[in-house]
Amino acid sequence: MRRAPVLAACLAVVGLVASAAPGAAATVDRIAGTNQYETAIAVSQRTVRDPALSSRVAVLVSGDDAADVLAAPAVAINNGTDFENGNVSAPILMIPTGQGLTRQVEAELRRLELQTLYILGGTNKVSRAAQDQARAFVPTVERIAGADRYETAVKVSQRYATPGGAVVVTTGESPTEALPGVKAAGGTPLLLTRKDSLPAATANELKRLRPTRVVVVGGTGVVSTAVRRAVEAAATGAVVTRIGGADRYATDLAVTQSSDNEPYVVVLTSGETWQNAVVASAFSVSDDVAGTRLLTKRDCVPSASVDYITSRQLAVTVVGGPGNVSDAAANLTRC
């Protein structure tokens, strides 16, 4: 069965990371390519080893413009494959803004033997040329896009969410600050806001959803008290709470700690860039991973996160190369 999101209670694999430091995780491996595009392919290859056993669905987004990308994990998770022993999220692949499919991405899309490809964002983000290329070998290619990132998130919510249940609201202005909220949502609705004003599209979707619970993710420096009040006004009757820490790393850890799920693996990604963390957010909740995604700095891991990992003796999978997460960080060197 599908693992609950936080709110609900291999060619490109670079072996084991050597020279473990004292207190390091018992097992560390790294999934990485030379850039964000190749890393996404590597994660896809780890996620879908046999296309015949997959949902034959993938998600395609821009790899250098985050405007419409934050909702991608929700699409991937909602289009995963349910087996008797669990759910495997659909892979997320990336291409440069405004360009066609790269040779490597086209090869991976063909390997996946897709029936459906979802493109997130307008043609100014993922080009019409890329869409047309994909249509040559994928039976159904569908674009989900709004006028801006807020409307795109709403369109994803409208596709998959019915009234009632939980909703996550987080910033749409800073993709790295939004990463904890992306993780918190999992496959449940993720709606975006400006720091000091709630977009009309977001407010209207909250009214449609009539949620029983809304979690605002991020401190008041990311989502203001005024916006929280606006969320309360739009989501009449919902219990509205906030998960926030001193910075994105503390907030991200707090999201993990709020979950009823007990992970077996920590998927460690950079909190200084967004690309690998977005891909890893969908990958980590697959039942064959049974993990939680945590953010790290390049050369060290926040001390509280190290304590969380080592106290549970969790294995660590790093998503991203040493330029994003160094071997020192992979081996849990403390900040």
CSV table of C-alpha atoms in Angstrom, one decimal:
chain,number,residue,atom,x,y,z
A,1,MET,CA,0.0,0.0,0.0
A,2,ARG,CA,1.1,3.6,-0.5
A,3,ARG,CA,3.2,5.0,2.3
A,4,ALA,CA,1.5,7.9,4.0
A,5,PRO,CA,2.9,11.4,3.4
A,6,VAL,CA,4.3,13.3,6.3
A,7,LEU,CA,1.0,14.9,7.1
A,8,ALA,CA,-0.8,11.5,7.4
A,9,ALA,CA,0.8,9.9,10.2
A,10,CYS,CA,22.2,1.1,-12.0
A,11,LEU,CA,24.6,2.7,-14.0
A,12,ALA,CA,24.7,6.1,-12.5
A,13,VAL,CA,25.0,4.9,-8.9
A,14,VAL,CA,28.4,5.8,-7.4
A,15,GLY,CA,29.0,3.0,-4.9
A,16,LEU,CA,29.6,3.4,-1.3
A,17,VAL,CA,31.2,6.6,0.0
A,18,ALA,CA,34.5,5.8,1.5
A,19,SER,CA,36.4,7.0,4.7
A,20,ALA,CA,33.4,7.1,7.0
A,21,ALA,CA,34.0,9.5,9.9
A,22,PRO,CA,33.3,8.7,13.5
A,23,GLY,CA,29.5,8.7,14.1
A,24,ALA,CA,28.8,8.4,10.4
A,25,ALA,CA,25.8,6.5,9.1
A,26,ALA,CA,26.3,2.7,8.9
A,27,THR,CA,25.7,2.7,5.1
A,28,VAL,CA,26.0,5.5,2.6
A,29,ASP,CA,25.5,5.3,-1.1
A,30,ARG,CA,25.3,8.1,-3.7
A,31,ILE,CA,23.1,8.5,-6.8
A,32,ALA,CA,24.5,11.2,-9.0
A,33,GLY,CA,25.3,12.3,-12.5
A,34,THR,CA,27.5,15.2,-13.6
A,35,ASN,CA,24.7,17.7,-13.3
A,36,GLN,CA,21.0,17.9,-12.2
A,37,TYR,CA,19.8,16.4,-15.5
A,38,GLU,CA,22.0,13.3,-15.3
A,39,THR,CA,21.2,13.0,-11.6
A,40,ALA,CA,17.5,12.9,-12.3
A,41,ILE,CA,18.1,10.2,-14.9
A,42,ALA,CA,20.1,8.3,-12.3
A,43,VAL,CA,17.3,8.5,-9.8
A,44,SER,CA,14.9,7.4,-12.5
A,45,GLN,CA,17.0,4.3,-13.2
A,46,ARG,CA,17.1,3.5,-9.6
A,47,THR,CA,13.4,4.0,-9.2
A,48,VAL,CA,12.3,2.1,-12.3
A,49,ARG,CA,14.5,-0.9,-12.9
A,50,ASP,CA,11.8,-2.8,-14.9
A,51,PRO,CA,9.4,-0.7,-16.9
A,52,ALA,CA,7.0,-3.6,-17.2
A,53,LEU,CA,6.5,-3.3,-13.4
A,54,SER,CA,6.0,0.5,-13.4
A,55,SER,CA,3.1,2.8,-13.9
A,56,ARG,CA,4.7,3.8,-17.3
A,57,VAL,CA,4.2,7.5,-16.2
A,58,ALA,CA,6.9,10.1,-15.8
A,59,VAL,CA,7.0,13.9,-15.1
A,60,LEU,CA,9.1,16.4,-17.1
A,61,VAL,CA,10.1,19.8,-15.8
A,62,SER,CA,12.6,22.5,-16.3
A,63,GLY,CA,15.9,21.9,-14.6
A,64,ASP,CA,16.9,25.5,-14.2
A,65,ASP,CA,13.7,27.4,-13.6
A,66,ALA,CA,11.9,26.4,-10.4
A,67,ALA,CA,8.7,28.4,-11.1
A,68,ASP,CA,6.4,25.4,-11.8
A,69,VAL,CA,8.6,22.5,-10.5
A,70,LEU,CA,7.6,22.5,-6.8
A,71,ALA,CA,4.4,20.6,-7.6
A,72,ALA,CA,6.2,17.9,-9.5
A,73,PRO,CA,6.6,15.4,-6.6
A,74,ALA,CA,2.8,15.5,-6.0
A,75,VAL,CA,2.3,14.5,-9.6
A,76,ALA,CA,4.9,11.8,-9.4
A,77,ILE,CA,3.6,10.3,-6.2
A,78,ASN,CA,0.0,10.4,-7.4
A,79,ASN,CA,1.0,8.5,-10.5
A,80,GLY,CA,3.1,5.9,-8.8
A,81,THR,CA,2.6,2.1,-9.1
A,82,ASP,CA,0.7,0.4,-6.3
A,83,PHE,CA,1.9,-3.2,-5.6
A,84,GLU,CA,0.9,-5.5,-2.8
A,85,ASN,CA,4.1,-4.6,-1.1
A,86,GLY,CA,4.1,-0.8,-1.7
A,87,ASN,CA,4.1,2.2,-4.0
A,88,VAL,CA,6.8,3.4,-6.3
A,89,SER,CA,6.6,7.0,-7.4
A,90,ALA,CA,6.8,7.9,-11.0
A,91,PRO,CA,10.2,9.4,-12.0
A,92,ILE,CA,10.8,13.1,-12.5
A,93,LEU,CA,13.1,14.1,-15.3
A,94,MET,CA,14.5,17.6,-16.2
A,95,ILE,CA,15.6,19.5,-19.3
A,96,PRO,CA,17.1,22.9,-19.8
A,97,THR,CA,14.5,25.7,-20.1
A,98,GLY,CA,13.3,26.4,-23.6
A,99,GLN,CA,15.2,23.5,-25.2
A,100,GLY,CA,14.1,20.3,-26.8
A,101,LEU,CA,14.7,16.9,-25.2
A,102,THR,CA,18.3,16.1,-24.7
A,103,ARG,CA,19.7,12.9,-26.1
A,104,GLN,CA,20.1,11.4,-22.6
A,105,VAL,CA,16.6,12.4,-21.4
A,106,GLU,CA,15.0,11.1,-24.6
A,107,ALA,CA,16.9,7.8,-24.2
A,108,GLU,CA,15.6,7.5,-20.6
A,109,LEU,CA,12.0,8.3,-21.6
A,110,ARG,CA,12.2,5.6,-24.2
A,111,ARG,CA,13.7,3.1,-21.7
A,112,LEU,CA,10.7,3.8,-19.4
A,113,GLU,CA,8.3,2.6,-22.1
A,114,LEU,CA,5.9,5.4,-21.1
A,115,GLN,CA,2.2,5.5,-21.7
A,116,THR,CA,1.8,9.0,-20.2
A,117,LEU,CA,4.2,11.9,-19.8
A,118,TYR,CA,3.1,14.9,-17.7
A,119,ILE,CA,4.8,18.2,-18.5
A,120,LEU,CA,4.7,20.8,-15.7
A,121,GLY,CA,4.9,24.5,-16.7
A,122,GLY,CA,4.2,26.5,-19.8
A,123,THR,CA,6.0,26.4,-23.1
A,124,ASN,CA,8.3,29.2,-21.8
A,125,LYS,CA,9.6,26.6,-19.3
A,126,VAL,CA,9.3,23.2,-21.1
A,127,SER,CA,9.3,24.0,-24.8
A,128,ARG,CA,6.7,22.9,-27.3
A,129,ALA,CA,9.6,21.3,-29.3
A,130,ALA,CA,10.3,19.0,-26.3
A,131,GLN,CA,6.5,18.2,-26.1
A,132,ASP,CA,6.4,17.4,-29.8
A,133,GLN,CA,9.5,15.2,-29.6
A,134,ALA,CA,7.9,13.2,-26.7
A,135,ARG,CA,4.7,12.8,-28.6
A,136,ALA,CA,6.6,10.8,-31.3
A,137,PHE,CA,7.0,7.9,-28.9
A,138,VAL,CA,4.7,8.5,-25.9
A,139,PRO,CA,1.0,7.9,-26.5
A,140,THR,CA,-0.2,10.6,-24.1
A,141,VAL,CA,1.7,13.8,-23.4
A,142,GLU,CA,-0.2,16.2,-21.2
A,143,ARG,CA,0.9,19.6,-20.0
A,144,ILE,CA,-0.2,21.0,-16.6
A,145,ALA,CA,0.3,24.7,-16.5
A,146,GLY,CA,-1.2,27.9,-15.1
A,147,ALA,CA,-0.5,31.5,-15.7
A,148,ASP,CA,2.2,31.4,-12.9
A,149,ARG,CA,3.6,29.0,-10.3
A,150,TYR,CA,0.6,29.6,-7.9
A,151,GLU,CA,-1.9,28.6,-10.6
A,152,THR,CA,0.2,25.6,-11.7
A,153,ALA,CA,0.2,24.3,-8.1
A,154,VAL,CA,-3.6,24.9,-8.0
A,155,LYS,CA,-4.1,23.0,-11.2
A,156,VAL,CA,-2.2,20.0,-9.8
A,157,SER,CA,-4.3,20.2,-6.7
A,158,GLN,CA,-7.5,20.3,-8.7
A,159,ARG,CA,-6.4,17.2,-10.7
A,160,TYR,CA,-5.7,15.0,-7.7
A,161,ALA,CA,-7.4,16.4,-4.6
A,162,THR,CA,-11.0,16.1,-3.4
A,163,PRO,CA,-12.5,18.2,-0.6
A,164,GLY,CA,-11.6,17.4,2.9
A,165,GLY,CA,-8.3,16.1,4.3
A,166,ALA,CA,-5.0,18.0,4.7
A,167,VAL,CA,-3.3,20.8,2.7
A,168,VAL,CA,0.2,22.2,2.9
A,169,VAL,CA,0.9,25.9,2.2
A,170,THR,CA,4.4,27.1,1.7
A,171,THR,CA,6.3,29.8,-0.1
A,172,GLY,CA,6.4,30.1,-3.9
A,173,GLU,CA,9.0,32.8,-3.8
A,174,SER,CA,12.0,30.8,-2.8
A,175,PRO,CA,12.4,27.3,-4.1
A,176,THR,CA,15.0,26.3,-1.5
A,177,GLU,CA,12.8,27.6,1.3
A,178,ALA,CA,9.9,25.7,-0.2
A,179,LEU,CA,11.6,22.3,0.0
A,180,PRO,CA,10.4,21.4,3.5
A,181,GLY,CA,6.8,22.1,2.4
A,182,VAL,CA,7.3,20.0,-0.8
A,183,LYS,CA,8.4,17.1,1.5
A,184,ALA,CA,5.5,17.7,4.0
A,185,ALA,CA,2.9,17.5,1.3
A,186,GLY,CA,4.0,14.3,-0.4
A,187,GLY,CA,1.0,13.4,-2.6
A,188,THR,CA,-1.4,15.7,-0.7
A,189,PRO,CA,-2.2,19.2,-2.0
A,190,LEU,CA,0.7,21.7,-2.0
A,191,LEU,CA,-0.4,25.3,-2.4
A,192,LEU,CA,2.0,28.2,-2.8
A,193,THR,CA,1.9,31.7,-1.4
A,194,ARG,CA,3.8,34.9,-1.4
A,195,LYS,CA,5.4,35.9,1.9
A,196,ASP,CA,3.0,38.8,2.7
A,197,SER,CA,0.0,38.1,0.5
A,198,LEU,CA,-2.1,35.0,-0.3
A,199,PRO,CA,-2.6,34.7,-4.1
A,200,ALA,CA,-6.3,34.7,-5.1
A,201,ALA,CA,-5.8,31.3,-6.9
A,202,THR,CA,-4.5,29.8,-3.7
A,203,ALA,CA,-7.3,31.2,-1.6
A,204,ASN,CA,-9.9,30.0,-4.0
A,205,GLU,CA,-8.5,26.5,-4.0
A,206,LEU,CA,-8.5,26.4,-0.2
A,207,LYS,CA,-12.2,27.3,-0.3
A,208,ARG,CA,-12.8,24.5,-2.8
A,209,LEU,CA,-10.9,21.9,-0.8
A,210,ARG,CA,-12.6,22.8,2.5
A,211,PRO,CA,-9.7,21.0,4.3
A,212,THR,CA,-9.9,19.8,7.9
A,213,ARG,CA,-6.3,20.7,8.4
A,214,VAL,CA,-3.8,23.1,6.9
A,215,VAL,CA,-0.1,23.1,7.7
A,216,VAL,CA,1.8,26.2,6.9
A,217,VAL,CA,5.5,25.2,6.4
A,218,GLY,CA,8.1,27.8,7.1
A,219,GLY,CA,8.8,30.4,9.7
A,220,THR,CA,7.3,33.9,9.6
A,221,GLY,CA,10.2,35.1,7.6
A,222,VAL,CA,9.0,32.8,4.8
A,223,VAL,CA,5.2,32.9,5.3
A,224,SER,CA,4.0,35.8,7.3
A,225,THR,CA,1.5,35.9,10.1
A,226,ALA,CA,-0.8,37.9,7.9
A,227,VAL,CA,-0.8,35.1,5.3
A,228,ARG,CA,-1.5,32.5,7.9
A,229,ARG,CA,-4.5,34.6,8.9
A,230,ALA,CA,-5.6,34.7,5.3
A,231,VAL,CA,-5.3,31.0,5.1
A,232,GLU,CA,-7.5,30.6,8.2
A,233,ALA,CA,-10.1,32.9,6.5
A,234,ALA,CA,-10.1,30.9,3.3
A,235,ALA,CA,-10.0,27.5,4.9
A,236,THR,CA,-13.0,28.0,7.1
A,237,GLY,CA,-13.2,25.4,9.9
A,238,ALA,CA,-9.8,24.0,9.3
A,239,VAL,CA,-7.2,23.6,12.0
A,240,VAL,CA,-4.3,25.7,10.8
A,241,THR,CA,-0.8,25.0,12.3
A,242,ARG,CA,2.7,26.0,11.4
A,243,ILE,CA,5.9,23.9,11.1
A,244,GLY,CA,8.9,26.2,11.2
A,245,GLY,CA,12.5,26.3,12.4
A,246,ALA,CA,15.3,28.8,12.6
A,247,ASP,CA,16.2,28.0,8.9
A,248,ARG,CA,15.2,25.7,6.1
A,249,TYR,CA,17.3,22.9,7.6
A,250,ALA,CA,15.6,23.1,10.9
A,251,THR,CA,12.2,23.3,9.3
A,252,ASP,CA,13.0,20.3,7.1
A,253,LEU,CA,14.0,18.2,10.1
A,254,ALA,CA,10.9,19.4,12.0
A,255,VAL,CA,8.7,18.1,9.1
A,256,THR,CA,10.4,14.7,9.3
A,257,GLN,CA,10.0,14.6,13.1
A,258,SER,CA,6.3,15.4,12.7
A,259,SER,CA,5.7,12.3,10.7
A,260,ASP,CA,4.3,9.0,12.1
A,261,ASN,CA,6.4,7.1,9.5
A,262,GLU,CA,9.6,5.6,10.8
A,263,PRO,CA,12.1,5.8,8.0
A,264,TYR,CA,14.8,3.2,7.3
A,265,VAL,CA,16.8,5.5,5.1
A,266,VAL,CA,17.7,9.2,5.0
A,267,VAL,CA,17.9,10.6,1.5
A,268,LEU,CA,20.3,13.5,1.8
A,269,THR,CA,20.3,16.3,-0.7
A,270,SER,CA,21.6,19.9,-0.9
A,271,GLY,CA,19.5,22.6,0.7
A,272,GLU,CA,21.5,25.2,-1.2
A,273,THR,CA,20.0,24.2,-4.6
A,274,TRP,CA,16.5,22.8,-5.3
A,275,GLN,CA,16.8,20.4,-8.3
A,276,ASN,CA,18.1,17.3,-6.6
A,277,ALA,CA,15.8,17.8,-3.6
A,278,VAL,CA,12.7,18.0,-5.7
A,279,VAL,CA,13.6,14.7,-7.5
A,280,ALA,CA,14.5,13.1,-4.2
A,281,SER,CA,11.3,14.1,-2.5
A,282,ALA,CA,9.3,11.8,-4.7
A,283,PHE,CA,12.0,9.0,-4.7
A,284,SER,CA,12.3,8.9,-0.9
A,285,VAL,CA,8.7,8.1,-0.2
A,286,SER,CA,8.6,5.1,-2.5
A,287,ASP,CA,8.0,2.0,-0.3
A,288,ASP,CA,11.1,0.2,-1.6
A,289,VAL,CA,13.1,3.2,-0.3
A,290,ALA,CA,11.0,3.8,2.9
A,291,GLY,CA,12.9,6.9,3.6
A,292,THR,CA,12.8,10.6,4.5
A,293,ARG,CA,14.5,13.3,2.6
A,294,LEU,CA,16.7,15.7,4.6
A,295,LEU,CA,18.6,18.8,3.5
A,296,THR,CA,22.2,19.4,4.1
A,297,LYS,CA,24.8,22.0,3.4
A,298,ARG,CA,27.6,21.2,1.0
A,299,ASP,CA,30.3,20.3,3.4
A,300,CYS,CA,28.5,19.6,6.6
A,301,VAL,CA,25.2,18.4,8.0
A,302,PRO,CA,23.3,20.4,10.7
A,303,SER,CA,24.0,18.9,14.0
A,304,ALA,CA,20.4,18.2,14.9
A,305,SER,CA,20.0,16.3,11.6
A,306,VAL,CA,23.1,14.2,12.4
A,307,ASP,CA,21.6,13.4,15.8
A,308,TYR,CA,18.4,12.3,14.2
A,309,ILE,CA,20.2,10.0,11.7
A,310,THR,CA,22.7,8.4,14.0
A,311,SER,CA,20.3,7.9,16.9
A,312,ARG,CA,18.2,5.7,14.6
A,313,GLN,CA,21.2,4.1,12.9
A,314,LEU,CA,19.7,5.0,9.5
A,315,ALA,CA,21.3,4.2,6.2
A,316,VAL,CA,22.1,7.3,4.0
A,317,THR,CA,21.5,7.7,0.3
A,318,VAL,CA,22.9,10.9,-1.1
A,319,VAL,CA,21.2,12.3,-4.2
A,320,GLY,CA,23.7,14.6,-6.0
A,321,GLY,CA,27.4,14.7,-6.7
A,322,PRO,CA,30.2,15.9,-4.4
A,323,GLY,CA,29.7,19.4,-5.7
A,324,ASN,CA,26.3,19.5,-4.0
A,325,VAL,CA,26.9,17.1,-1.1
A,326,SER,CA,30.6,16.5,-0.3
A,327,ASP,CA,31.9,13.2,0.9
A,328,ALA,CA,32.4,14.9,4.3
A,329,ALA,CA,28.7,15.7,4.4
A,330,ALA,CA,27.7,12.3,3.2
A,331,ASN,CA,29.6,10.9,6.1
A,332,LEU,CA,27.7,13.2,8.5
A,333,THR,CA,30.4,15.8,9.4
A,334,ARG,CA,28.6,18.2,11.7
A,335,CYS,CA,28.1,21.9,11.1
